[in-house]
Amino acid sequence: MTTLTDPPKETFRLSMLLYDTRYRSATIQVIAMFAFMLLAAWLINNTIINLNNLGKEVTFGFLGETAGYDINQRLLDYNSQDSHIRAALMGLLNTLVVAVLGCITATIIGVFVGVMRLSSNWLIARIMTVYVETFRNVPVLLWIVLAMAILIESLPAPRAFRGEDATASMNLFDSVAITNRGVYIPEPLFSRSLGDIHLLGEHALRFDVSMDLMAILIVLALSIFGMRKVSAKANATQAATGDRPKTWHIQLGLLFVPMIVLLVALGFHLGYPELKGFNFKGGTYMRNSLIALWLALSLYTAAFIAEIVRAGILAISQGQTEAASALGLRPGRTMRLVILPQALRVIIPPMISNYLNLTKNSSLAIAVGYMDITGTLGGITMNQTGRELECVLMLMLVYLAISLSISGVMNWYNNSVKLVER
Amino acid sequence: MKKSVFMGALTLAGLAAGAAAAGTLDDVKARGKLNCGVTTGLVGFAAPNANGEWEGFDVAVCRAVAAAVLGDSTAVEFVPTTGKTRFTALASGEIDMLARNTTWTFSRDVDLKFEFTGVNYYDGQGFMVPKELGVSSAKELDGATVCIQTGTTTELNLADFFRANNISYEPVPIETNAEAQQQYLAGACDVYTTDASGLAATRATFDDPAAHVLLPEIISKEPLGPLVRHGDHEWGDVVRWSLNALIAAEELGITSANIGEMAAGTNNPEINRLLGTEGTLGEMLGLDAGWAKNAIMVGGNYGEVFAKNIGEDTPIGLARGLNAQWTNGGLLYAPPFR
């Protein structure tokens, strides 16, 4: 005979929270959560009390007040009578400009150096090693300051271009002026311009859209659409008949003919820089603060990217190359079709953090007087209005937003190139 | 995202934590040291000398306050600040007072919650250009590249001046005087603008000062003076009256040479009150009776400090001008010690 006993009834004692492994982790998490919230509450409370003692309250009204200062590099129209928020917008655009330029250049240099470092040519591989080790082991601020100092001290001042016995002259058929204030390059001008559309009227976030640029972009998009059609048709013909029709002349024609027609219609010409008064006038002016920052950030970040690229390529086993060769693929195709698609999986995630680093490092811009958002909102505005807390919080939100956007885009790209695992 | 905001709040709270509580005078006495904010280096106003000791016109104010409060003019920790960092340093309590040729303006006084304790130098914003440019007036500077220290009133004055005269310019913002000097001398900017006294001080350090001219236009009023945090009136009084003691000493004829003699007692009751042989002025401030005597003994009266650091016999060579005593047609006027 068997005796059936009921399973012991679940009883719950308080001590089980600590001694029972089923509950312990939850207990610890709850306690940690409380401690964390207490700490946060204490800090926030402390901030509020101290701000009250100083007689300051947290408001954002100062953003609408007149900024009163000028900004040298402005991508939209701005003058000293505009509001602080518009000044911050100018700074934000400057940050984005240097971040985008920097990311592109750093990627190009980084990939090049990374591949070269794996070269079987002893000298090239060693030179690239030296480059990587020098740049990534010295703080980026020093590179920025050094780049600026070199630009200022080694290039001629605009006044050296003046007079009969000028000690400096313009380059490339008098179209480019390289001075210690920056580089002046020819700018595209349109004599029959379509004009601009002013959006948002007098609002702080107002901006103009150039209709010329829109027209060019639309024509370019149409051309590319046409080229894809032609290429799809060629593919279809090839699939059906085995012969691929020659399309390159049609492709080139589709790309260039409509663009040239449009440019002629708009009266496209170049505006050259010219020495007038104290400075060069006309042309596009790239200030040396931008160049120094851009150069230093790209070279610095490229050293990291080079290592990532090298690691990515080395991560693919030699067998893959050998297998590809066995199938008769040439080295170029092996790289493009076999190695890189697999290497990208390793390369892209760390690449994202380097793009983020570059963007955040651009806040060192003030070292060379580049007016990024740290220089406008976090610098002059903060100083003139005395709203440290508000300005720093806004700055943090801005950088957070930029970084999350970059991550978002890169993650999307990562998903689109990663190997589909079955 | 929440985490970042939190971390920021944490940083700021950490900064703000130092600012709490009044009673700077007690803090300084307890610490035995005065934390005084100065420039990162402007010869004549505040710069370390060859021995690493800070000296200059603003430094003298710090030393006078330290002598008045602690009886020791060397008990000062000099904290170099830039135009951008100075107000945060003062508001957060990192420094007890700021003597960094800072312009007294309405918004700094009222909105930034600081208290200017007087004016130790009446200045105005000027322009310096290389002589070879052949510029004789600031109104000829259309299109010029102008080096400017960022985070200062000069930035706003400059924008106003060029706007009012309807001429254009290219601002090059710069953090410190040293960087401005580098860019200006290399020709990366045509013009350097800041307070006229600062220009004179900067020019004095050039290899060839004669190759640079100060333009005649003075485009603003820049009353420079020491400042403290709002709301701590006892401490504000100490700084204010230490400065006034130096100014009054000049007016009353007290110098570093004769102060020993005068401290023994004179026929002039105001001198006696100032030097502590009569009345209880020191006690009212919460200091020793000899507070003003200590302050004056550091470097002499206002006139002596001026002459030694930035006066006509120094390389900087500034005339007294507006900074003469009111009895000599200047603006310096210390309220009575009574």
PDB file of N, CA, C and O in Angstrom, chain B residues 26 39 57 79 81-82 101 124 168 181 190 203 238 242 276-277 286 306-307 322 326 330 335 337:
ATOM      1  N   ASP B  26      33.806  83.212   6.692  1.00  0.00           N
ATOM      2  CA  ASP B  26      34.171  82.166   7.647  1.00  0.00           C
ATOM      3  C   ASP B  26      34.910  81.034   6.954  1.00  0.00           C
ATOM      4  O   ASP B  26      35.869  80.481   7.489  1.00  0.00           O
ATOM      5  N   THR B  39      43.083  85.832 -14.548  1.00  0.00           N
ATOM      6  CA  THR B  39      43.158  85.409 -15.953  1.00  0.00           C
ATOM      7  C   THR B  39      44.154  84.266 -16.080  1.00  0.00           C
ATOM      8  O   THR B  39      44.912  83.979 -15.161  1.00  0.00           O
ATOM      9  N   PHE B  57      48.152  93.708 -11.533  1.00  0.00           N
ATOM     10  CA  PHE B  57      47.213  94.670 -10.989  1.00  0.00           C
ATOM     11  C   PHE B  57      46.014  93.969 -10.344  1.00  0.00           C
ATOM     12  O   PHE B  57      45.588  94.321  -9.250  1.00  0.00           O
ATOM     13  N   VAL B  79      43.489  80.902  -9.111  1.00  0.00           N
ATOM     14  CA  VAL B  79      42.844  79.949 -10.010  1.00  0.00           C
ATOM     15  C   VAL B  79      42.715  80.614 -11.383  1.00  0.00           C
ATOM     16  O   VAL B  79      41.942  81.552 -11.543  1.00  0.00           O
ATOM     17  N   THR B  81      41.351  81.424 -14.853  1.00  0.00           N
ATOM     18  CA  THR B  81      40.060  81.186 -15.494  1.00  0.00           C
ATOM     19  C   THR B  81      40.072  81.845 -16.864  1.00  0.00           C
ATOM     20  O   THR B  81      40.735  82.854 -17.063  1.00  0.00           O
ATOM     21  N   THR B  82      39.325  81.283 -17.798  1.00  0.00           N
ATOM     22  CA  THR B  82      39.174  81.919 -19.101  1.00  0.00           C
ATOM     23  C   THR B  82      37.901  82.747 -19.079  1.00  0.00           C
ATOM     24  O   THR B  82      37.119  82.669 -18.140  1.00  0.00           O
ATOM     25  N   ASN B 101      39.904  91.286 -14.725  1.00  0.00           N
ATOM     26  CA  ASN B 101      39.398  92.372 -15.558  1.00  0.00           C
ATOM     27  C   ASN B 101      38.032  92.063 -16.174  1.00  0.00           C
ATOM     28  O   ASN B 101      37.879  91.889 -17.368  1.00  0.00           O
ATOM     29  N   GLY B 124      37.968 100.711 -21.638  1.00  0.00           N
ATOM     30  CA  GLY B 124      37.080 100.743 -22.790  1.00  0.00           C
ATOM     31  C   GLY B 124      37.653  99.831 -23.853  1.00  0.00           C
ATOM     32  O   GLY B 124      38.853  99.560 -23.859  1.00  0.00           O
ATOM     33  N   SER B 168      31.125  95.240 -42.402  1.00  0.00           N
ATOM     34  CA  SER B 168      31.148  93.813 -42.104  1.00  0.00           C
ATOM     35  C   SER B 168      32.493  93.424 -41.505  1.00  0.00           C
ATOM     36  O   SER B 168      33.478  94.140 -41.627  1.00  0.00           O
ATOM     37  N   GLN B 181      47.145  86.225 -29.394  1.00  0.00           N
ATOM     38  CA  GLN B 181      48.434  86.814 -29.752  1.00  0.00           C
ATOM     39  C   GLN B 181      49.078  86.026 -30.892  1.00  0.00           C
ATOM     40  O   GLN B 181      49.583  86.604 -31.850  1.00  0.00           O
ATOM     41  N   ASP B 190      43.479  90.404 -38.844  1.00  0.00           N
ATOM     42  CA  ASP B 190      44.019  91.738 -39.101  1.00  0.00           C
ATOM     43  C   ASP B 190      44.016  92.573 -37.838  1.00  0.00           C
ATOM     44  O   ASP B 190      44.862  93.436 -37.651  1.00  0.00           O
ATOM     45  N   ARG B 203      50.536  94.178 -26.229  1.00  0.00           N
ATOM     46  CA  ARG B 203      51.511  94.770 -27.138  1.00  0.00           C
ATOM     47  C   ARG B 203      52.881  94.857 -26.484  1.00  0.00           C
ATOM     48  O   ARG B 203      53.909  94.688 -27.142  1.00  0.00           O
ATOM     49  N   VAL B 238      33.682  92.905   2.646  1.00  0.00           N
ATOM     50  CA  VAL B 238      35.120  92.765   2.894  1.00  0.00           C
ATOM     51  C   VAL B 238      35.900  93.104   1.618  1.00  0.00           C
ATOM     52  O   VAL B 238      36.857  93.874   1.634  1.00  0.00           O
ATOM     53  N   SER B 242      38.143  96.465   1.105  1.00  0.00           N
ATOM     54  CA  SER B 242      39.588  96.274   0.927  1.00  0.00           C
ATOM     55  C   SER B 242      40.053  97.086  -0.274  1.00  0.00           C
ATOM     56  O   SER B 242      41.101  97.744  -0.235  1.00  0.00           O
ATOM     57  N   GLY B 276      43.015 101.695  11.880  1.00  0.00           N
ATOM     58  CA  GLY B 276      42.606 100.906  13.034  1.00  0.00           C
ATOM     59  C   GLY B 276      43.064 101.426  14.371  1.00  0.00           C
ATOM     60  O   GLY B 276      42.897 100.744  15.377  1.00  0.00           O
ATOM     61  N   THR B 277      43.650 102.629  14.412  1.00  0.00           N
ATOM     62  CA  THR B 277      44.051 103.157  15.713  1.00  0.00           C
ATOM     63  C   THR B 277      42.896 103.880  16.383  1.00  0.00           C
ATOM     64  O   THR B 277      42.990 104.286  17.524  1.00  0.00           O
ATOM     65  N   GLY B 286      34.135  92.229  10.780  1.00  0.00           N
ATOM     66  CA  GLY B 286      34.471  90.884  11.232  1.00  0.00           C
ATOM     67  C   GLY B 286      35.941  90.570  11.029  1.00  0.00           C
ATOM     68  O   GLY B 286      36.325  89.424  10.873  1.00  0.00           O
ATOM     69  N   PHE B 306      49.245 100.616  -9.158  1.00  0.00           N
ATOM     70  CA  PHE B 306      49.082 100.974 -10.568  1.00  0.00           C
ATOM     71  C   PHE B 306      50.440 101.221 -11.214  1.00  0.00           C
ATOM     72  O   PHE B 306      50.765 100.658 -12.266  1.00  0.00           O
ATOM     73  N   ALA B 307      51.257 102.062 -10.540  1.00  0.00           N
ATOM     74  CA  ALA B 307      52.549 102.440 -11.113  1.00  0.00           C
ATOM     75  C   ALA B 307      53.455 101.238 -11.266  1.00  0.00           C
ATOM     76  O   ALA B 307      54.180 101.106 -12.251  1.00  0.00           O
ATOM     77  N   LEU B 322      41.408 108.077 -16.760  1.00  0.00           N
ATOM     78  CA  LEU B 322      40.189 108.011 -15.952  1.00  0.00           C
ATOM     79  C   LEU B 322      40.449 107.429 -14.576  1.00  0.00           C
ATOM     80  O   LEU B 322      39.649 107.579 -13.671  1.00  0.00           O
ATOM     81  N   TRP B 326      39.729 111.311  -7.901  1.00  0.00           N
ATOM     82  CA  TRP B 326      38.766 112.353  -8.261  1.00  0.00           C
ATOM     83  C   TRP B 326      39.343 113.735  -8.029  1.00  0.00           C
ATOM     84  O   TRP B 326      38.986 114.694  -8.720  1.00  0.00           O
ATOM     85  N   GLY B 330      40.135 112.397 -12.125  1.00  0.00           N
ATOM     86  CA  GLY B 330      39.792 111.033 -12.523  1.00  0.00           C
ATOM     87  C   GLY B 330      38.462 110.601 -11.928  1.00  0.00           C
ATOM     88  O   GLY B 330      37.684 111.432 -11.446  1.00  0.00           O
ATOM     89  N   PRO B 335      34.260 105.933  -0.988  1.00  0.00           N
ATOM     90  CA  PRO B 335      33.353 106.509   0.012  1.00  0.00           C
ATOM     91  C   PRO B 335      34.101 106.687   1.333  1.00  0.00           C
ATOM     92  O   PRO B 335      35.103 106.017   1.574  1.00  0.00           O
ATOM     93  N   PHE B 337      35.553 106.586   5.050  1.00  0.00           N
ATOM     94  CA  PHE B 337      35.703 105.574   6.095  1.00  0.00           C
ATOM     95  C   PHE B 337      35.217 106.180   7.395  1.00  0.00           C
ATOM     96  O   PHE B 337      35.938 106.862   8.090  1.00  0.00           O
TER      97      PHE B 337
END
